[in-house]
Coordinates of C-alpha atoms and ligand atoms in Angstrom, one line a residue:
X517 CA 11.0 -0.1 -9.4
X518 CA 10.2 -1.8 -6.8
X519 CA 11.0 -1.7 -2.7
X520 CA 11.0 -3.5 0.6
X521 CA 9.3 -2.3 3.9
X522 CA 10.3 -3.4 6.9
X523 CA 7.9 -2.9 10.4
X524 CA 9.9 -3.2 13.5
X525 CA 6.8 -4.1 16.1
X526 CA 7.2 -4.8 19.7
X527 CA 7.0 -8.4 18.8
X528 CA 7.2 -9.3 15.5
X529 CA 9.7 -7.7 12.1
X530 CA 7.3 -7.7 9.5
X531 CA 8.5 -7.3 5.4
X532 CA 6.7 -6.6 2.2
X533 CA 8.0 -6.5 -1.1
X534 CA 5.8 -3.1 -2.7
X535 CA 5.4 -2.0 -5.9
X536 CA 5.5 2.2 -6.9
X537 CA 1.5 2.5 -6.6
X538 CA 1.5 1.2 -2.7
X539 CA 0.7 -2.1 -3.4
X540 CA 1.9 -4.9 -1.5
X541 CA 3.0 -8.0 -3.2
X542 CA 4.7 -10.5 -0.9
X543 CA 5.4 -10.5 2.6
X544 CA 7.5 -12.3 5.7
X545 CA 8.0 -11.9 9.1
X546 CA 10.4 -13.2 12.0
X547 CA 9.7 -12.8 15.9
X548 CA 11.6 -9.8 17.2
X549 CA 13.0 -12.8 19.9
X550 CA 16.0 -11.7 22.0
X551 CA 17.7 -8.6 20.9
X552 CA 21.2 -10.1 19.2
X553 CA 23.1 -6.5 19.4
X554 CA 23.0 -4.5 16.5
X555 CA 25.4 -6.4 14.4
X556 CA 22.8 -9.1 14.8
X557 CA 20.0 -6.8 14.1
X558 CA 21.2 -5.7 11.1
X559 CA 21.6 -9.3 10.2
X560 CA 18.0 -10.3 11.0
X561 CA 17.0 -7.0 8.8
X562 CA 19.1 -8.4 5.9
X563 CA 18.0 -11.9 5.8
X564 CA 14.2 -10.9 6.0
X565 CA 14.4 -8.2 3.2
X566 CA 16.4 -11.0 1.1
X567 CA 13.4 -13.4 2.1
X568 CA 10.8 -11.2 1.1
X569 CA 12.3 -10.6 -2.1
X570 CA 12.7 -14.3 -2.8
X571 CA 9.2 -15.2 -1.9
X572 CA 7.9 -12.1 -4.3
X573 CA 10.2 -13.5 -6.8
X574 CA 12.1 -10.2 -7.5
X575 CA 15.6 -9.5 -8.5
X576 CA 17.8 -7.2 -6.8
X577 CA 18.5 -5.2 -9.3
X578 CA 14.6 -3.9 -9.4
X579 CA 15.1 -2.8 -5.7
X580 CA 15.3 1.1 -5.2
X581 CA 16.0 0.7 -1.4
X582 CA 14.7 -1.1 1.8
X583 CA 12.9 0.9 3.8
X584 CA 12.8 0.3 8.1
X585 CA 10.2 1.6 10.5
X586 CA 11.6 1.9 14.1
X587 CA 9.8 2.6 17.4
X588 CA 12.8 5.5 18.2
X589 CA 14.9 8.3 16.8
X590 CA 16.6 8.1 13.3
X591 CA 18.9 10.8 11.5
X592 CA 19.6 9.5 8.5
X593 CA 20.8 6.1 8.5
X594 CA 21.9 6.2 12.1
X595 CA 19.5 4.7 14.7
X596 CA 19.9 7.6 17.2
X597 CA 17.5 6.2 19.9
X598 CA 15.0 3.0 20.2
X599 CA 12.4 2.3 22.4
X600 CA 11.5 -1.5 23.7
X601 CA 15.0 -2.3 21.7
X602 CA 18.7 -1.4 23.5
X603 CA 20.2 0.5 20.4
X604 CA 21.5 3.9 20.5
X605 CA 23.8 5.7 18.0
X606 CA 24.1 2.7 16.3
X607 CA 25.0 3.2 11.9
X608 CA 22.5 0.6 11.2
X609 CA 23.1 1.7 7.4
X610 CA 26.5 0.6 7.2
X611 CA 25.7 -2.2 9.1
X612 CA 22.9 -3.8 7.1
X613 CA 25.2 -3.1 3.5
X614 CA 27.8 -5.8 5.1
X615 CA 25.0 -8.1 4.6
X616 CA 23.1 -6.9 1.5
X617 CA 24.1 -4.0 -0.7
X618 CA 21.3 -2.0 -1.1
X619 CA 20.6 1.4 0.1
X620 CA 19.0 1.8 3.7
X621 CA 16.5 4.5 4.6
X622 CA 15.2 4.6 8.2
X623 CA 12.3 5.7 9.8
X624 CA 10.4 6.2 13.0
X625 CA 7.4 3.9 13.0
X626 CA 4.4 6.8 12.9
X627 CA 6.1 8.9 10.5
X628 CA 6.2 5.7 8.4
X629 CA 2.5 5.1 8.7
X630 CA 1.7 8.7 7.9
X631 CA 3.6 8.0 4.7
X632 CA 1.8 5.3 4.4
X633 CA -1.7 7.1 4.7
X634 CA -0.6 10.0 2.7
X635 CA 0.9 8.0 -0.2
X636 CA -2.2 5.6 -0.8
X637 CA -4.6 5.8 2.7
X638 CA -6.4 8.8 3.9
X639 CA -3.9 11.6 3.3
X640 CA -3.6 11.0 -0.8
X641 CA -3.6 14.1 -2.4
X642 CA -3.0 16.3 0.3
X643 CA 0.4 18.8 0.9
X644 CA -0.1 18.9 5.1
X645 CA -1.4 16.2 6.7
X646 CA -1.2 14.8 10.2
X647 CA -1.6 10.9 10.9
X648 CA -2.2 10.3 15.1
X649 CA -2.1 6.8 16.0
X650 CA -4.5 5.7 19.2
X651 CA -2.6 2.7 20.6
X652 CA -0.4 2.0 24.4
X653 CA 0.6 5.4 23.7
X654 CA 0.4 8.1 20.7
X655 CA 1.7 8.1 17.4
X656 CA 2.2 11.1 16.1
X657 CA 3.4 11.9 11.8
X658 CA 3.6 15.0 10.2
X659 CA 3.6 15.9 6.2
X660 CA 4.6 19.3 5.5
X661 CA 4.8 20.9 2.2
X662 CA 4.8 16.9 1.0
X663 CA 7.4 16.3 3.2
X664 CA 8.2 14.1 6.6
X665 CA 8.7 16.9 9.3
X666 CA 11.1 14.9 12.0
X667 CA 13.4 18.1 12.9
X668 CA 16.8 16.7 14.2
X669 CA 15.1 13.3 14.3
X670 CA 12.9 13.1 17.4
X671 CA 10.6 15.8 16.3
X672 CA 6.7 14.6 15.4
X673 CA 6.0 13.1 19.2
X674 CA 2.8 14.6 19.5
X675 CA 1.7 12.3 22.5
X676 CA 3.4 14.7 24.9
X677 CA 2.9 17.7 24.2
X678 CA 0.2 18.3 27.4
X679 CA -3.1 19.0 27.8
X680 CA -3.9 19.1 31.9
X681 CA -1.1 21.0 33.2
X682 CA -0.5 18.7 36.5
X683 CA -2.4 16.0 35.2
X684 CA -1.7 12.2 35.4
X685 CA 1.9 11.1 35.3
X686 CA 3.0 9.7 31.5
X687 CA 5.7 7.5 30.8
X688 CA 8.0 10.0 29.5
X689 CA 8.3 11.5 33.0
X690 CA 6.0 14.7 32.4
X691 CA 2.5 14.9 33.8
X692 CA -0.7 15.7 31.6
X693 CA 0.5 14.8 28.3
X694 CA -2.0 14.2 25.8
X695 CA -1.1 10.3 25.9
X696 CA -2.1 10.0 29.1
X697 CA -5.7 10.4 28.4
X698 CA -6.3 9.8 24.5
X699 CA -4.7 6.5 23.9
X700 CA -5.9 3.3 24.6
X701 CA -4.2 3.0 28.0
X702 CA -5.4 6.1 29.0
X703 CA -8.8 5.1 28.1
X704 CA -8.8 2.4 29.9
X705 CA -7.7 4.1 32.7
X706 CA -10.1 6.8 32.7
X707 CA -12.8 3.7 32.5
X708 CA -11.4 2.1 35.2
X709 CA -12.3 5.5 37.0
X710 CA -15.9 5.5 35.6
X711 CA -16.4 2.3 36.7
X712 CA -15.1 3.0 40.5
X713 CA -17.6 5.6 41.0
X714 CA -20.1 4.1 39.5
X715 CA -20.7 0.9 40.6
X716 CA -24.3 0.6 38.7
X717 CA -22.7 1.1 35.1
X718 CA -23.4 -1.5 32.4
X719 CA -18.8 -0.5 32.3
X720 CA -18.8 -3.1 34.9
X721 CA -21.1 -6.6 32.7
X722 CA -19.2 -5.2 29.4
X723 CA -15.8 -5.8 30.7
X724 CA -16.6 -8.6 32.7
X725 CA -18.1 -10.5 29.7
X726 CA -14.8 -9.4 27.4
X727 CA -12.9 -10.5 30.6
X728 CA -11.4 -7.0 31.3
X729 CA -11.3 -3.7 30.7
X730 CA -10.8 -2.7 27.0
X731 CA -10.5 0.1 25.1
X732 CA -14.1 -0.3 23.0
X733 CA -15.6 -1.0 26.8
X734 CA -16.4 2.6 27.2
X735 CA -18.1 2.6 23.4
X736 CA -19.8 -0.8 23.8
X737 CA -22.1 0.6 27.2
X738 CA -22.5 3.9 25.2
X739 CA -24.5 2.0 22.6
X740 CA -26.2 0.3 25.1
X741 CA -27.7 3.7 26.4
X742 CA -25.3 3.2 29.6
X743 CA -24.7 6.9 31.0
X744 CA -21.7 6.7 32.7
X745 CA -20.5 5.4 29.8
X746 CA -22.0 7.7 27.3
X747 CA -20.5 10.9 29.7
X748 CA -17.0 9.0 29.8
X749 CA -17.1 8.5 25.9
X750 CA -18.0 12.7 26.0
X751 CA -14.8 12.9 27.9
X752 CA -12.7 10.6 26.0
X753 CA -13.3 12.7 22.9
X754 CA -12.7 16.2 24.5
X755 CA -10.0 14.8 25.5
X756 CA -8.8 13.4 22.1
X757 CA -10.1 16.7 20.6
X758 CA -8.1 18.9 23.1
X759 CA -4.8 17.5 21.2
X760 CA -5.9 17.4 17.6
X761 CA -7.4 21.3 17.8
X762 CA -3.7 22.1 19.3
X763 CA -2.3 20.1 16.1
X764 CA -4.9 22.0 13.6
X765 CA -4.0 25.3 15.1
X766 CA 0.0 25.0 14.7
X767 CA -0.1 23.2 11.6
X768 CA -3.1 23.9 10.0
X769 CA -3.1 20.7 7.7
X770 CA -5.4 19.7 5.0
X771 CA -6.5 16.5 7.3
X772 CA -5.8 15.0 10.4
X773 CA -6.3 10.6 10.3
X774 CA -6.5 9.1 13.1
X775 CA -5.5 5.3 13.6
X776 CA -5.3 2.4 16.1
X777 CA -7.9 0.5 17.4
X778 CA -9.9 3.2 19.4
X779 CA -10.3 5.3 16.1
X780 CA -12.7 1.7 14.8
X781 CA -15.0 3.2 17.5
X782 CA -18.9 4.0 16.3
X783 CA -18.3 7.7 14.3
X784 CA -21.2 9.3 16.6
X785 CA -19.2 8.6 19.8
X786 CA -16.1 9.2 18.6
X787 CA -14.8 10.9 15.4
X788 CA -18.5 13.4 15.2
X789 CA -18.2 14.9 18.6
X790 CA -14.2 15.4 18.2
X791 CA -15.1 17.1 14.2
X792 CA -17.8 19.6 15.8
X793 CA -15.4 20.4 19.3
X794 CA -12.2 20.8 16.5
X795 CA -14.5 22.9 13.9
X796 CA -15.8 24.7 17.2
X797 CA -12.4 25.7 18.8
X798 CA -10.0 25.4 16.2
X799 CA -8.0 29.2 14.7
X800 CA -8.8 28.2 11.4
X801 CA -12.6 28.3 11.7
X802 CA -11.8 32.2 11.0
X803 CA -10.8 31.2 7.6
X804 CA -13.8 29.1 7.4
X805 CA -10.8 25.9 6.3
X806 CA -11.4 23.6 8.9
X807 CA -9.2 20.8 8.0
X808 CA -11.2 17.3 7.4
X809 CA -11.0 14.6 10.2
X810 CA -10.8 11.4 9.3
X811 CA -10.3 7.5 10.0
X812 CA -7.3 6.0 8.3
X813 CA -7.4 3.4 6.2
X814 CA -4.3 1.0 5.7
X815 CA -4.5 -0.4 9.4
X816 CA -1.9 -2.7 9.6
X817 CA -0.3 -2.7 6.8
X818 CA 0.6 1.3 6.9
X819 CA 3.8 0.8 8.6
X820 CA 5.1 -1.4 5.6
X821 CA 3.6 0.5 2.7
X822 CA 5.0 3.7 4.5
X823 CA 8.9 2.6 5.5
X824 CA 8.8 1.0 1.6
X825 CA 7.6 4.8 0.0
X826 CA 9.7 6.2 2.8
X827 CA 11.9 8.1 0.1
X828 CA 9.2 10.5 -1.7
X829 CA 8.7 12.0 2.0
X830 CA 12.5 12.4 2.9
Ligands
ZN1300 ZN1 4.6 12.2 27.9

C-alpha cells in the first residue's frame, strides 16, 4: 500500500506520495496563499494529494489514506482549532471526500513529526518516545505504549507547561513557559540580553556579520572562546534541560529527539551539557534507565513521512 502526507506549514502545503517503509517517492507543493474558507481548503488539500499521486504515478486504488499535519487541534477528522489559519470546528473529513474519496486522517503537526521520527528517524524501535521540536515556538509529540498520546485533541503542547514561575510573558498568555526560553525566539531573546550587558562580546561581530541576531549566534561566539557567549549557551541548555527532565520524569520514555534548527548546534554546547544536567536531575537515574537524548533525523521531511504513517500511531 501506499499513502499521501500532506504538511500544512505557515507558508507553503507540502505532499508526498510514501511507500509502507517511510520512504518518500514523489512530492508537490502549493503556497498556503490567502486562506479560501474551508470549503476551499479542503479543495486545495484534494487537488495536491491528486497531484502528488499523478506525479508518483500511482493509482488510487493503492492509496490506504491521505494523511494531514495541521499547526492546531484535531479530533478525529474534525479540525477542532488552527493556529496562523481561521478554521475552527470545521469536518475537514467530509469536506475533502466531496473532492476525492479517500479516507482522511488528521493530525497536529509535531505529533506528525514524532511519528515521523519514531516510524523511520530517531525513535525506531522504541514503545515511549518524546520528539520536541526547537523552532518560533515548541513542538511537543508524545508516543506512548506505540501510540500518539493527544488526549481530547490538544494534549502533547509541551511548550507551556512553565519553568520560571513569573517568568517572561509567552504567547499563549501565561508567563515562564518553557517556550519562552528554549526555542529559537527565546534564544534569541535571551541573546539579545547577553549582548545588552555585554557590550565587549564577540554576540555583537557574529550577528552583525550574519546581519542579525540568530539562533546559532549564541553557538557561533561559543566556539570562538567568546564568554558571554559560552555562559549564555550554559544557560540556554539549563534552560532546554529544565523542560526535557520534567518530560523524562512524567513520562519516562525510551528517548527524547529533539528537532529544529537550534538542535543542528555543536553536541558539546548543546545536546552534552542538556544529557549530563537530564542524567543528573532526572527520577529515573534511581533506576539507573536514563532515557537516551538524541538529535532527530528526518528534518524536513518528518512532517510528511509522519501525517502519511499517521495510522499505525492512531
Ligand atoms: Zn505558553
Amino acid at each position: 500500500m501506499l499513502y499521501i502526507g500532506i504538511d500544512v506549514g505557515g507558508t507553503n502545503l507540502k505532499a508526498g506520495l510514501v511507500n509502507e517503509k517511510g520512504e518518500i517517492l514523489a512530492t508537490e507543493k502549493t503556497p498556503l496563499g490567502a486562506f479560501p474558507g474551508p470549503e476551499g481548503f479542503a479543495r486545495t488539500l484534494a487537488g495536491l494529494a491528486e497531484a502528488v499521486l499523478r506525479k508518483g504515478g500511482a493509482a488510487l486504488e493503492e492509496i490506504e489514506y491521505v494523511g494531514i499535519g495541521i499547526p492546531g487541534a484535531v479530533s478525529g477528522g474534525e479540525i477542532l482549532y488552527t493556529a496562523n489559519i481561521p478554521m475552527a470546528h470545521v469536518p475537514m473529513e467530509k469536506l475533502f471526500r466531496r473532492h476525492l474519496d479517500l479516507p482522511l486522517l488528521l493530525g497536529n503537526d509535531a505529533d506528525c513529526a514524532a511519528v515521523g521520527e519514531w516510524s523511520c528517524g530517531a525513535g525506531r524501535g522504541t514503545k515511549n518516545f518524546v520528539v520536541v521540536t526547537l523552532g518560533t515556538g515548541i513542538g511537543g509529540g508524545l508516543i506512548l505504549n506505540g501510540k500518539l498520546h493527544t488526549g481530547m485533541g490538544a494534549g502533547g503542547e509541551v511548550g507551556h507547561i512553565v519553568i520560571v514561575s513569573g517568568g517572561a510573558p509567552c504567547n499563549c498568555g501565561r508567563r515562564g513557559c518553557w517556550e519562552a526560553y528554549a526555542s529559537a525566539t527565546g534564544l534569541i531573546r535571551l541573546t539579545r540580553e547577553a549582548m545588552a550587558a555585554h557590550p565587549e562580546s564577540a554576540l555583537h561581530m557574529i550577528a552583525a556579520e550574519n546581519g542579525g541576531v540568530e539562533g546559532r549566534t549564541a553557538f557561533q561566539a561559543a566556539q570562538m572562546g567568546d564568554e558571554t557567549a559560552l555562559a549564555l549557551c550554559g544557560d540556554y541548555a539549563r534552560y532546554l534541560a529544565a523542560g526535557v527532565t520534567d518530560l523524562v520524569n512524567i513520562l519516562h520514555p525510551e528517548a527524547v529527539a529533539l528537532g529544529g534548527g537550534v538542535a543542528a548546534a555543536p553536541e558539546q554546547l548543546l545536546l552534552e551539557p542538556v544529557r549530563d544536567i537530564v542524567a543528573r536531575e532526572c527520577y529515573a537515574r534511581h533506576t539507573d534507565q536514563v532515557p537516551r537524548i538524541v538529535r532527530a533525523e528526518l528534518g524536513n521531511d518528518a512532517g510528511i513521512i509522519g501525517a502519511a504513517l499517521l495510522g499505525r500511531a492512531i
